[in-house]
mmCIF file with all atom_site columns, C-alpha atoms in Angstrom:
data_model
loop_
_atom_site.group_PDB
_atom_site.id
_atom_site.type_symbol
_atom_site.label_atom_id
_atom_site.label_alt_id
_atom_site.label_comp_id
_atom_site.label_asym_id
_atom_site.label_entity_id
_atom_site.label_seq_id
_atom_site.pdbx_PDB_ins_code
_atom_site.Cartn_x
_atom_site.Cartn_y
_atom_site.Cartn_z
_atom_site.occupancy
_atom_site.B_iso_or_equiv
_atom_site.pdbx_formal_charge
_atom_site.auth_seq_id
_atom_site.auth_comp_id
_atom_site.auth_asym_id
_atom_site.auth_atom_id
_atom_site.pdbx_PDB_model_num
ATOM 1   C CA . MET G 1 1   ? -62.741 -66.789 17.103 1.00 0.00 ? 32  MET G CA 1
ATOM 2   C CA . LYS G 1 2   ? -61.907 -68.771 20.215 1.00 0.00 ? 33  LYS G CA 1
ATOM 3   C CA . LEU G 1 3   ? -58.729 -70.867 20.115 1.00 0.00 ? 34  LEU G CA 1
ATOM 4   C CA . THR G 1 4   ? -58.831 -74.514 21.125 1.00 0.00 ? 35  THR G CA 1
ATOM 5   C CA . GLU G 1 5   ? -56.441 -75.772 23.818 1.00 0.00 ? 36  GLU G CA 1
ATOM 6   C CA . GLU G 1 6   ? -54.367 -77.465 21.105 1.00 0.00 ? 37  GLU G CA 1
ATOM 7   C CA . GLN G 1 7   ? -54.105 -74.180 19.174 1.00 0.00 ? 38  GLN G CA 1
ATOM 8   C CA . LYS G 1 8   ? -53.068 -72.322 22.336 1.00 0.00 ? 39  LYS G CA 1
ATOM 9   C CA . LEU G 1 9   ? -50.357 -74.905 23.059 1.00 0.00 ? 40  LEU G CA 1
ATOM 10  C CA . LEU G 1 10  ? -49.099 -74.794 19.473 1.00 0.00 ? 41  LEU G CA 1
ATOM 11  C CA . GLN G 1 11  ? -49.001 -70.993 19.666 1.00 0.00 ? 42  GLN G CA 1
ATOM 12  C CA . LYS G 1 12  ? -46.909 -71.168 22.884 1.00 0.00 ? 43  LYS G CA 1
ATOM 13  C CA . LEU G 1 13  ? -44.558 -73.723 21.303 1.00 0.00 ? 44  LEU G CA 1
ATOM 14  C CA . ILE G 1 14  ? -44.017 -71.534 18.229 1.00 0.00 ? 45  ILE G CA 1
ATOM 15  C CA . SER G 1 15  ? -43.525 -68.406 20.362 1.00 0.00 ? 46  SER G CA 1
ATOM 16  C CA . LYS G 1 16  ? -40.842 -70.164 22.395 1.00 0.00 ? 47  LYS G CA 1
ATOM 17  C CA . ALA G 1 17  ? -39.108 -71.273 19.169 1.00 0.00 ? 48  ALA G CA 1
ATOM 18  C CA . TRP G 1 18  ? -39.160 -67.659 17.910 1.00 0.00 ? 49  TRP G CA 1
ATOM 19  C CA . GLU G 1 19  ? -37.666 -66.403 21.176 1.00 0.00 ? 50  GLU G CA 1
ATOM 20  C CA . ASN G 1 20  ? -35.108 -69.148 21.820 1.00 0.00 ? 51  ASN G CA 1
ATOM 21  C CA . GLU G 1 21  ? -32.837 -70.251 18.962 1.00 0.00 ? 52  GLU G CA 1
ATOM 22  C CA . THR G 1 22  ? -31.520 -73.261 20.924 1.00 0.00 ? 53  THR G CA 1
ATOM 23  C CA . PHE G 1 23  ? -35.066 -74.453 21.612 1.00 0.00 ? 54  PHE G CA 1
ATOM 24  C CA . LYS G 1 24  ? -35.950 -74.029 17.912 1.00 0.00 ? 55  LYS G CA 1
ATOM 25  C CA . THR G 1 25  ? -32.886 -76.031 16.822 1.00 0.00 ? 56  THR G CA 1
ATOM 26  C CA . GLU G 1 26  ? -33.703 -78.832 19.287 1.00 0.00 ? 57  GLU G CA 1
ATOM 27  C CA . LEU G 1 27  ? -37.380 -78.796 18.227 1.00 0.00 ? 58  LEU G CA 1
ATOM 28  C CA . ILE G 1 28  ? -36.380 -79.272 14.581 1.00 0.00 ? 59  ILE G CA 1
ATOM 29  C CA . ALA G 1 29  ? -33.866 -82.016 15.420 1.00 0.00 ? 60  ALA G CA 1
ATOM 30  C CA . ASN G 1 30  ? -36.025 -83.997 17.849 1.00 0.00 ? 61  ASN G CA 1
ATOM 31  C CA . PRO G 1 31  ? -39.625 -82.745 17.784 1.00 0.00 ? 62  PRO G CA 1
ATOM 32  C CA . ILE G 1 32  ? -41.362 -85.539 19.701 1.00 0.00 ? 63  ILE G CA 1
ATOM 33  C CA . GLU G 1 33  ? -39.008 -85.399 22.684 1.00 0.00 ? 64  GLU G CA 1
ATOM 34  C CA . ILE G 1 34  ? -38.967 -81.593 22.797 1.00 0.00 ? 65  ILE G CA 1
ATOM 35  C CA . ILE G 1 35  ? -42.766 -81.300 22.490 1.00 0.00 ? 66  ILE G CA 1
ATOM 36  C CA . GLU G 1 36  ? -43.282 -83.934 25.192 1.00 0.00 ? 67  GLU G CA 1
ATOM 37  C CA . ASN G 1 37  ? -40.847 -82.064 27.477 1.00 0.00 ? 68  ASN G CA 1
ATOM 38  C CA . PHE G 1 38  ? -42.591 -78.775 26.681 1.00 0.00 ? 69  PHE G CA 1
ATOM 39  C CA . LEU G 1 39  ? -46.019 -80.256 27.488 1.00 0.00 ? 70  LEU G CA 1
ATOM 40  C CA . ALA G 1 40  ? -44.696 -82.335 30.416 1.00 0.00 ? 71  ALA G CA 1
ATOM 41  C CA . LYS G 1 41  ? -46.591 -85.355 29.095 1.00 0.00 ? 72  LYS G CA 1
ATOM 42  C CA . SER G 1 42  ? -46.411 -87.947 26.347 1.00 0.00 ? 73  SER G CA 1
ATOM 43  C CA . LEU G 1 43  ? -47.935 -87.424 22.936 1.00 0.00 ? 74  LEU G CA 1
ATOM 44  C CA . ASN G 1 44  ? -50.564 -89.863 21.775 1.00 0.00 ? 75  ASN G CA 1
ATOM 45  C CA . LEU G 1 45  ? -49.162 -90.450 18.279 1.00 0.00 ? 76  LEU G CA 1
ATOM 46  C CA . PRO G 1 46  ? -50.789 -93.200 16.223 1.00 0.00 ? 77  PRO G CA 1
ATOM 47  C CA . LYS G 1 47  ? -48.493 -96.118 15.433 1.00 0.00 ? 78  LYS G CA 1
ATOM 48  C CA . GLY G 1 48  ? -46.271 -95.350 12.452 1.00 0.00 ? 79  GLY G CA 1
ATOM 49  C CA . LYS G 1 49  ? -46.779 -91.565 12.696 1.00 0.00 ? 80  LYS G CA 1
ATOM 50  C CA . THR G 1 50  ? -44.090 -89.000 13.415 1.00 0.00 ? 81  THR G CA 1
ATOM 51  C CA . ILE G 1 51  ? -43.744 -85.229 13.645 1.00 0.00 ? 82  ILE G CA 1
ATOM 52  C CA . VAL G 1 52  ? -41.512 -83.150 11.363 1.00 0.00 ? 83  VAL G CA 1
ATOM 53  C CA . VAL G 1 53  ? -40.751 -79.503 12.181 1.00 0.00 ? 84  VAL G CA 1
ATOM 54  C CA . TYR G 1 54  ? -39.488 -77.162 9.475  1.00 0.00 ? 85  TYR G CA 1
ATOM 55  C CA . ASP G 1 55  ? -38.009 -73.734 10.084 1.00 0.00 ? 86  ASP G CA 1
ATOM 56  C CA . GLN G 1 56  ? -40.050 -71.338 7.963  1.00 0.00 ? 87  GLN G CA 1
ATOM 57  C CA . THR G 1 57  ? -38.885 -68.139 9.633  1.00 0.00 ? 88  THR G CA 1
ATOM 58  C CA . ASP G 1 58  ? -36.949 -66.857 6.594  1.00 0.00 ? 89  ASP G CA 1
ATOM 59  C CA . ILE G 1 59  ? -39.357 -64.236 5.239  1.00 0.00 ? 90  ILE G CA 1
ATOM 60  C CA . SER G 1 60  ? -37.613 -64.207 1.852  1.00 0.00 ? 91  SER G CA 1
ATOM 61  C CA . THR G 1 61  ? -38.876 -67.733 1.161  1.00 0.00 ? 92  THR G CA 1
ATOM 62  C CA . ILE G 1 62  ? -42.452 -68.784 0.469  1.00 0.00 ? 93  ILE G CA 1
ATOM 63  C CA . HIS G 1 63  ? -43.206 -72.259 1.796  1.00 0.00 ? 94  HIS G CA 1
ATOM 64  C CA . ILE G 1 64  ? -45.928 -74.467 0.348  1.00 0.00 ? 95  ILE G CA 1
ATOM 65  C CA . ASN G 1 65  ? -47.130 -77.511 2.257  1.00 0.00 ? 96  ASN G CA 1
ATOM 66  C CA . ILE G 1 66  ? -48.515 -80.347 0.147  1.00 0.00 ? 97  ILE G CA 1
ATOM 67  C CA . PRO G 1 67  ? -50.813 -82.360 2.434  1.00 0.00 ? 98  PRO G CA 1
ATOM 68  C CA . ALA G 1 68  ? -51.511 -86.057 2.076  1.00 0.00 ? 99  ALA G CA 1
ATOM 69  C CA . LYS G 1 69  ? -54.027 -86.853 -0.651 1.00 0.00 ? 100 LYS G CA 1
ATOM 70  C CA . PRO G 1 70  ? -57.418 -87.539 0.945  1.00 0.00 ? 101 PRO G CA 1
ATOM 71  C CA . ASN G 1 71  ? -58.695 -91.090 0.862  1.00 0.00 ? 102 ASN G CA 1
ATOM 72  C CA . MET G 1 72  ? -62.109 -90.559 -0.708 1.00 0.00 ? 103 MET G CA 1
ATOM 73  C CA . ASP G 1 73  ? -63.162 -94.120 0.199  1.00 0.00 ? 104 ASP G CA 1
ATOM 74  C CA . ASP G 1 74  ? -63.054 -93.271 3.920  1.00 0.00 ? 105 ASP G CA 1
ATOM 75  C CA . LEU G 1 75  ? -64.601 -89.815 3.568  1.00 0.00 ? 106 LEU G CA 1
ATOM 76  C CA . GLU G 1 76  ? -67.804 -89.202 5.483  1.00 0.00 ? 107 GLU G CA 1
ATOM 77  C CA . LEU G 1 77  ? -69.848 -86.018 5.261  1.00 0.00 ? 108 LEU G CA 1
ATOM 78  C CA . ASN G 1 78  ? -71.814 -84.609 8.158  1.00 0.00 ? 109 ASN G CA 1
ATOM 79  C CA . GLU G 1 79  ? -75.534 -83.856 7.857  1.00 0.00 ? 110 GLU G CA 1
ATOM 80  C CA . GLU G 1 80  ? -75.035 -80.183 6.952  1.00 0.00 ? 111 GLU G CA 1
ATOM 81  C CA . GLN G 1 81  ? -72.521 -81.046 4.217  1.00 0.00 ? 112 GLN G CA 1
ATOM 82  C CA . LEU G 1 82  ? -74.860 -83.678 2.763  1.00 0.00 ? 113 LEU G CA 1
ATOM 83  C CA . LYS G 1 83  ? -77.742 -81.180 2.795  1.00 0.00 ? 114 LYS G CA 1
ATOM 84  C CA . THR G 1 84  ? -75.597 -78.546 1.046  1.00 0.00 ? 115 THR G CA 1
ATOM 85  C CA . ILE G 1 85  ? -74.482 -80.983 -1.658 1.00 0.00 ? 116 ILE G CA 1
ATOM 86  C CA . ALA G 1 86  ? -78.081 -82.099 -2.169 1.00 0.00 ? 117 ALA G CA 1
ATOM 87  C CA . GLY G 1 87  ? -79.098 -78.455 -2.688 1.00 0.00 ? 118 GLY G CA 1
ATOM 88  C CA . GLY G 1 88  ? -80.909 -77.981 0.613  1.00 0.00 ? 119 GLY G CA 1
ATOM 89  C CA . ASN G 1 89  ? -78.708 -75.129 1.820  1.00 0.00 ? 120 ASN G CA 1
ATOM 90  C CA . GLN G 1 90  ? -78.909 -72.604 -1.029 1.00 0.00 ? 121 GLN G CA 1
ATOM 91  C CA . ASP G 1 91  ? -77.655 -69.772 1.184  1.00 0.00 ? 122 ASP G CA 1
ATOM 92  C CA . LYS G 1 92  ? -74.479 -71.636 2.187  1.00 0.00 ? 123 LYS G CA 1
ATOM 93  C CA . ILE G 1 93  ? -71.230 -72.125 0.331  1.00 0.00 ? 124 ILE G CA 1
ATOM 94  C CA . PRO G 1 94  ? -70.525 -75.782 -0.515 1.00 0.00 ? 125 PRO G CA 1
ATOM 95  C CA . PRO G 1 95  ? -68.096 -77.433 1.909  1.00 0.00 ? 126 PRO G CA 1
ATOM 96  C CA . VAL G 1 96  ? -64.401 -77.659 1.235  1.00 0.00 ? 127 VAL G CA 1
ATOM 97  C CA . ILE G 1 97  ? -63.187 -81.132 2.086  1.00 0.00 ? 128 ILE G CA 1
ATOM 98  C CA . ILE G 1 98  ? -59.562 -81.534 3.052  1.00 0.00 ? 129 ILE G CA 1
ATOM 99  C CA . GLY G 1 99  ? -57.885 -84.787 4.027  1.00 0.00 ? 130 GLY G CA 1
ATOM 100 C CA . ALA G 1 100 ? -55.891 -85.495 7.149  1.00 0.00 ? 131 ALA G CA 1
ATOM 101 C CA . ALA G 1 101 ? -54.797 -82.174 8.568  1.00 0.00 ? 132 ALA G CA 1
ATOM 102 C CA . ALA G 1 102 ? -51.459 -81.890 10.333 1.00 0.00 ? 133 ALA G CA 1
ATOM 103 C CA . THR G 1 103 ? -52.557 -80.603 13.717 1.00 0.00 ? 134 THR G CA 1
ATOM 104 C CA . LEU G 1 104 ? -51.980 -81.523 17.314 1.00 0.00 ? 135 LEU G CA 1
ATOM 105 C CA . ASN G 1 105 ? -55.698 -82.288 17.604 1.00 0.00 ? 136 ASN G CA 1
ATOM 106 C CA . GLY G 1 106 ? -56.087 -85.590 19.411 1.00 0.00 ? 137 GLY G CA 1
ATOM 107 C CA . LEU G 1 107 ? -52.361 -86.007 19.992 1.00 0.00 ? 138 LEU G CA 1
ATOM 108 C CA . ILE G 1 108 ? -52.232 -84.467 23.453 1.00 0.00 ? 139 ILE G CA 1
#
């Protein structure tokens, strides 16, 4: 599986946080500024959005992320998903639909 540019950047950011405790502490305290400095450019955050960074490096703790509930009124399916739901793709597993994912996709 080929990583997207956003995934590669996120991987580098996490690796630096693993290697540098000061960087990790600053990233948790002020994620937007630290990420912008790391990327050497501004993030394109939608108005009213922010970034929260949690330290989940303690292996004795299991962390569960509860994402935002999807707004089913704004949900649109692509052609393949519609075909699967209508029964046209018998050999495929029905799609799993998840609401707004917390990724850097479209932010940089």
